[in-house]
Short mmCIF file of N, CA, C and O in Angstrom, two decimals:
data_model
loop_
_atom_site.label_atom_id
_atom_site.label_comp_id
_atom_site.label_asym_id
_atom_site.label_seq_id
_atom_site.Cartn_x
_atom_site.Cartn_y
_atom_site.Cartn_z
N MET L 1 -121.02 -32.89 44.48
CA MET L 1 -120.40 -32.28 43.34
C MET L 1 -120.03 -33.71 42.45
O MET L 1 -119.71 -33.27 41.20
N ASP L 2 -119.99 -35.10 42.58
CA ASP L 2 -119.79 -35.93 41.81
C ASP L 2 -120.61 -36.26 40.84
O ASP L 2 -120.23 -36.79 40.01
N ASN L 3 -121.80 -35.41 40.98
CA ASN L 3 -123.01 -35.82 40.10
C ASN L 3 -122.64 -34.78 38.81
O ASN L 3 -123.52 -35.01 37.96
N LEU L 4 -121.53 -33.97 38.76
CA LEU L 4 -121.49 -33.04 37.57
C LEU L 4 -120.83 -33.71 36.64
O LEU L 4 -119.86 -34.65 36.82
N SER L 5 -120.96 -33.17 35.31
CA SER L 5 -120.21 -33.51 34.21
C SER L 5 -118.56 -33.12 34.25
O SER L 5 -118.58 -32.01 34.93
N PRO L 6 -117.78 -33.82 33.82
CA PRO L 6 -116.60 -33.32 33.77
C PRO L 6 -116.19 -32.02 33.19
O PRO L 6 -115.54 -31.26 33.38
N ASN L 7 -117.32 -31.64 32.11
CA ASN L 7 -116.65 -30.24 31.69
C ASN L 7 -117.38 -29.37 32.35
O ASN L 7 -116.84 -28.30 32.42
N THR L 8 -118.65 -29.63 32.99
CA THR L 8 -118.94 -28.69 33.95
C THR L 8 -118.02 -28.53 35.35
O THR L 8 -117.76 -27.15 35.53
N LYS L 9 -117.53 -29.33 35.75
CA LYS L 9 -116.62 -28.91 36.85
C LYS L 9 -115.33 -28.38 36.09
O LYS L 9 -114.71 -27.61 36.95
N LEU L 10 -114.97 -28.61 35.02
CA LEU L 10 -113.93 -28.03 34.65
C LEU L 10 -114.11 -26.50 34.28
O LEU L 10 -113.35 -25.40 35.01
N GLU L 11 -115.21 -26.16 33.68
CA GLU L 11 -115.59 -24.70 33.85
C GLU L 11 -115.74 -23.98 35.00
O GLU L 11 -115.39 -22.76 35.19
N ILE L 12 -116.17 -24.81 36.01
CA ILE L 12 -116.18 -23.90 37.41
C ILE L 12 -114.75 -23.86 38.02
O ILE L 12 -114.24 -22.73 38.32
N ALA L 13 -113.95 -24.91 37.76
CA ALA L 13 -112.44 -24.92 38.23
C ALA L 13 -111.68 -23.70 37.46
O ALA L 13 -111.15 -22.96 38.01
N VAL L 14 -112.13 -23.52 36.21
CA VAL L 14 -111.25 -22.25 35.52
C VAL L 14 -111.98 -20.98 35.83
O VAL L 14 -110.74 -20.27 36.40
N GLU L 15 -112.92 -20.68 36.40
CA GLU L 15 -113.57 -19.64 36.96
C GLU L 15 -112.83 -19.37 38.45
O GLU L 15 -112.52 -18.28 38.76
N VAL L 16 -112.90 -20.46 38.96
CA VAL L 16 -112.49 -20.52 40.61
C VAL L 16 -110.87 -20.06 40.23
O VAL L 16 -110.38 -19.32 41.04
N ILE L 17 -109.99 -20.72 39.74
CA ILE L 17 -108.52 -20.57 39.54
C ILE L 17 -108.29 -19.09 39.28
O ILE L 17 -107.24 -18.46 39.55
N ALA L 18 -108.95 -18.85 38.00
CA ALA L 18 -108.75 -17.49 37.47
C ALA L 18 -108.90 -16.41 38.82
O ALA L 18 -108.25 -15.33 38.88
N ALA L 19 -110.01 -16.49 39.60
CA ALA L 19 -110.36 -15.58 40.82
C ALA L 19 -109.24 -15.81 41.67
O ALA L 19 -108.81 -14.66 42.25
N LYS L 20 -108.90 -16.75 42.18
CA LYS L 20 -107.68 -17.14 42.94
C LYS L 20 -106.69 -16.53 42.59
O LYS L 20 -105.65 -15.42 43.26
N ILE L 21 -106.01 -16.55 41.28
CA ILE L 21 -104.71 -16.06 40.85
C ILE L 21 -105.14 -14.58 40.85
O ILE L 21 -104.04 -13.86 41.21
N ALA L 22 -105.99 -14.04 40.42
CA ALA L 22 -106.28 -12.42 40.53
C ALA L 22 -106.15 -12.16 41.91
O ALA L 22 -105.39 -10.89 42.16
N LYS L 23 -107.07 -12.72 42.76
CA LYS L 23 -106.89 -12.24 44.09
C LYS L 23 -105.28 -12.14 44.68
O LYS L 23 -104.93 -11.28 45.56
N VAL L 24 -104.62 -13.22 44.36
CA VAL L 24 -103.04 -13.17 45.04
C VAL L 24 -102.29 -12.24 44.23
O VAL L 24 -101.63 -11.53 44.87
N SER L 25 -102.53 -11.72 42.97
CA SER L 25 -102.13 -11.04 42.08
C SER L 25 -102.01 -9.60 42.94
O SER L 25 -101.12 -8.76 43.02
N ASN L 26 -103.45 -9.25 43.13
CA ASN L 26 -103.51 -8.24 43.71
C ASN L 26 -103.05 -7.88 45.11
O ASN L 26 -103.14 -6.57 45.51
N ALA L 27 -102.92 -8.96 45.74
CA ALA L 27 -102.37 -8.90 46.98
C ALA L 27 -100.78 -8.82 46.95
O ALA L 27 -99.83 -8.75 47.96
N GLY L 28 -100.09 -8.59 45.77
CA GLY L 28 -98.72 -7.95 45.74
C GLY L 28 -97.85 -9.21 45.12
O GLY L 28 -96.49 -9.01 44.80
N TYR L 29 -98.18 -10.50 44.99
CA TYR L 29 -97.71 -11.43 44.60
C TYR L 29 -97.33 -11.33 43.15
O TYR L 29 -98.14 -10.98 42.45
N THR L 30 -96.08 -11.99 42.50
CA THR L 30 -95.82 -11.97 41.36
C THR L 30 -95.47 -13.23 40.57
O THR L 30 -95.36 -14.10 41.62
N ILE L 31 -95.34 -13.40 39.52
CA ILE L 31 -94.86 -14.65 38.83
C ILE L 31 -93.94 -15.24 39.42
O ILE L 31 -93.47 -16.81 39.55
N LYS L 32 -92.90 -14.66 40.02
CA LYS L 32 -91.61 -14.82 40.55
C LYS L 32 -91.50 -15.61 42.10
O LYS L 32 -91.07 -16.39 42.53
N ASP L 33 -93.04 -15.36 42.78
CA ASP L 33 -93.34 -15.74 44.07
C ASP L 33 -93.82 -17.33 43.98
O ASP L 33 -94.45 -17.62 43.10
N GLU L 34 -93.32 -18.17 45.02
CA GLU L 34 -93.72 -19.56 44.80
C GLU L 34 -95.16 -19.83 45.13
O GLU L 34 -95.87 -20.65 44.67
N LYS L 35 -96.03 -18.78 45.70
CA LYS L 35 -97.21 -18.85 45.96
C LYS L 35 -98.01 -18.82 44.49
O LYS L 35 -99.13 -19.75 44.15
N MET L 36 -97.30 -17.99 43.81
CA MET L 36 -98.28 -17.54 42.28
C MET L 36 -97.76 -18.86 41.43
O MET L 36 -98.39 -19.44 40.93
N GLN L 37 -96.28 -19.51 41.49
CA GLN L 37 -95.90 -20.48 40.82
C GLN L 37 -96.95 -21.82 40.80
O GLN L 37 -97.08 -22.53 39.97
N LYS L 38 -97.08 -21.85 42.39
CA LYS L 38 -98.09 -22.99 42.75
C LYS L 38 -99.31 -22.91 42.03
O LYS L 38 -100.02 -24.11 41.28
N LEU L 39 -99.95 -21.77 41.77
CA LEU L 39 -101.20 -21.54 41.50
C LEU L 39 -101.01 -21.81 39.88
O LEU L 39 -102.01 -22.45 39.35
N ILE L 40 -99.93 -21.42 39.15
CA ILE L 40 -100.07 -21.74 37.59
C ILE L 40 -99.78 -22.97 37.22
O ILE L 40 -100.46 -23.41 36.37
N GLU L 41 -99.14 -23.78 38.32
CA GLU L 41 -98.82 -25.22 38.08
C GLU L 41 -100.34 -25.86 38.24
O GLU L 41 -100.56 -26.72 37.20
N GLU L 42 -100.91 -25.40 39.13
CA GLU L 42 -102.25 -26.06 39.47
C GLU L 42 -103.24 -25.77 38.07
O GLU L 42 -103.68 -26.64 37.41
N ARG L 43 -103.20 -24.41 37.52
CA ARG L 43 -103.87 -24.31 36.62
C ARG L 43 -103.48 -25.01 35.37
O ARG L 43 -104.47 -25.57 34.57
N ASN L 44 -102.30 -25.02 35.21
CA ASN L 44 -101.78 -26.00 33.99
C ASN L 44 -102.17 -27.49 34.22
O ASN L 44 -102.41 -28.15 32.99
N GLN L 45 -102.06 -28.07 35.28
CA GLN L 45 -102.54 -29.45 35.38
C GLN L 45 -104.25 -29.76 35.30
O GLN L 45 -104.58 -30.57 34.78
N MET L 46 -104.82 -28.53 35.38
CA MET L 46 -106.27 -28.34 35.40
C MET L 46 -106.59 -28.32 34.15
O MET L 46 -107.47 -29.57 33.68
N TYR L 47 -105.92 -27.45 33.29
CA TYR L 47 -106.30 -27.58 31.62
C TYR L 47 -105.79 -29.15 31.29
O TYR L 47 -106.07 -29.57 30.16
N GLN L 48 -105.05 -29.92 31.81
CA GLN L 48 -104.53 -30.95 31.30
C GLN L 48 -105.26 -32.28 31.55
O GLN L 48 -105.33 -33.33 31.49
N GLY L 49 -106.60 -31.67 32.43
CA GLY L 49 -107.68 -32.74 32.81
C GLY L 49 -107.34 -33.26 34.22
O GLY L 49 -107.86 -34.46 34.41
N ASN L 50 -106.51 -33.12 34.52
CA ASN L 50 -106.05 -33.61 36.23
C ASN L 50 -107.50 -33.45 37.13
O ASN L 50 -107.49 -32.45 37.67
N GLU L 51 -108.10 -34.71 37.31
CA GLU L 51 -109.30 -34.85 37.88
C GLU L 51 -109.07 -34.16 39.33
O GLU L 51 -110.14 -33.53 40.20
N GLN L 52 -108.03 -34.60 39.87
CA GLN L 52 -107.73 -34.41 41.52
C GLN L 52 -107.45 -32.93 41.72
O GLN L 52 -108.01 -32.44 42.91
N VAL L 53 -106.91 -32.48 40.95
CA VAL L 53 -106.49 -30.88 41.08
C VAL L 53 -107.51 -30.15 40.57
O VAL L 53 -107.98 -29.26 41.29
N ILE L 54 -108.45 -30.47 39.52
CA ILE L 54 -109.86 -29.81 39.40
C ILE L 54 -110.65 -29.88 40.52
O ILE L 54 -111.37 -28.83 41.21
N ASP L 55 -110.86 -31.10 41.30
CA ASP L 55 -111.61 -31.12 42.56
C ASP L 55 -111.12 -30.25 43.65
O ASP L 55 -111.66 -29.63 44.48
N LYS L 56 -109.67 -30.18 43.72
CA LYS L 56 -108.81 -29.39 44.90
C LYS L 56 -109.20 -28.15 44.70
O LYS L 56 -109.76 -27.35 45.32
N ILE L 57 -109.33 -27.35 43.46
CA ILE L 57 -109.55 -26.24 43.26
C ILE L 57 -111.03 -25.78 43.69
O ILE L 57 -111.24 -24.80 44.08
N ILE L 58 -111.79 -26.52 43.15
CA ILE L 58 -113.40 -26.15 43.52
C ILE L 58 -113.49 -26.28 45.16
O ILE L 58 -114.07 -25.16 45.58
N LYS L 59 -113.10 -27.11 45.82
CA LYS L 59 -113.06 -27.65 47.02
C LYS L 59 -112.54 -26.79 47.74
O LYS L 59 -113.21 -25.74 48.92
N GLU L 60 -111.15 -26.62 47.62
CA GLU L 60 -110.44 -25.56 48.54
C GLU L 60 -110.51 -24.01 48.35
O GLU L 60 -110.88 -23.23 48.93
N TYR L 61 -110.40 -23.61 47.07
CA TYR L 61 -110.40 -22.20 46.83
C TYR L 61 -111.93 -22.02 46.34
O TYR L 61 -112.07 -20.46 46.60
N GLY L 62 -112.52 -22.76 45.93
CA GLY L 62 -114.16 -22.06 45.83
C GLY L 62 -114.52 -22.07 47.14
O GLY L 62 -115.29 -20.71 47.29
N LYS L 63 -114.38 -22.15 48.40
CA LYS L 63 -114.88 -22.18 49.53
C LYS L 63 -114.38 -20.85 50.02
O LYS L 63 -115.03 -20.09 50.76
N GLU L 64 -113.29 -20.11 49.44
CA GLU L 64 -112.69 -18.81 49.86
C GLU L 64 -113.52 -17.53 49.38
O GLU L 64 -113.57 -16.52 50.03
N GLY L 65 -114.34 -17.74 48.52
CA GLY L 65 -115.31 -16.85 47.68
C GLY L 65 -116.58 -16.97 48.64
O GLY L 65 -117.29 -16.18 48.11
N GLU L 66 -116.63 -17.78 49.39
CA GLU L 66 -118.15 -17.72 50.13
C GLU L 66 -118.14 -17.05 51.44
O GLU L 66 -117.22 -16.39 51.80
#
């Protein structure tokens, strides 16, 4: 994964975090729940370009879709 461009990694992370937020929302969590707040904070950090968070989203949450 290290050979991907930062833009490609960001695009992947955007899709993965969107799917994760949708999955958690469908499980009944709301914006008031800590789990959802954590995901939204990670999404915000992702959009700010935090590469560690981008990698975490892809590696951890991306595996859930396998």
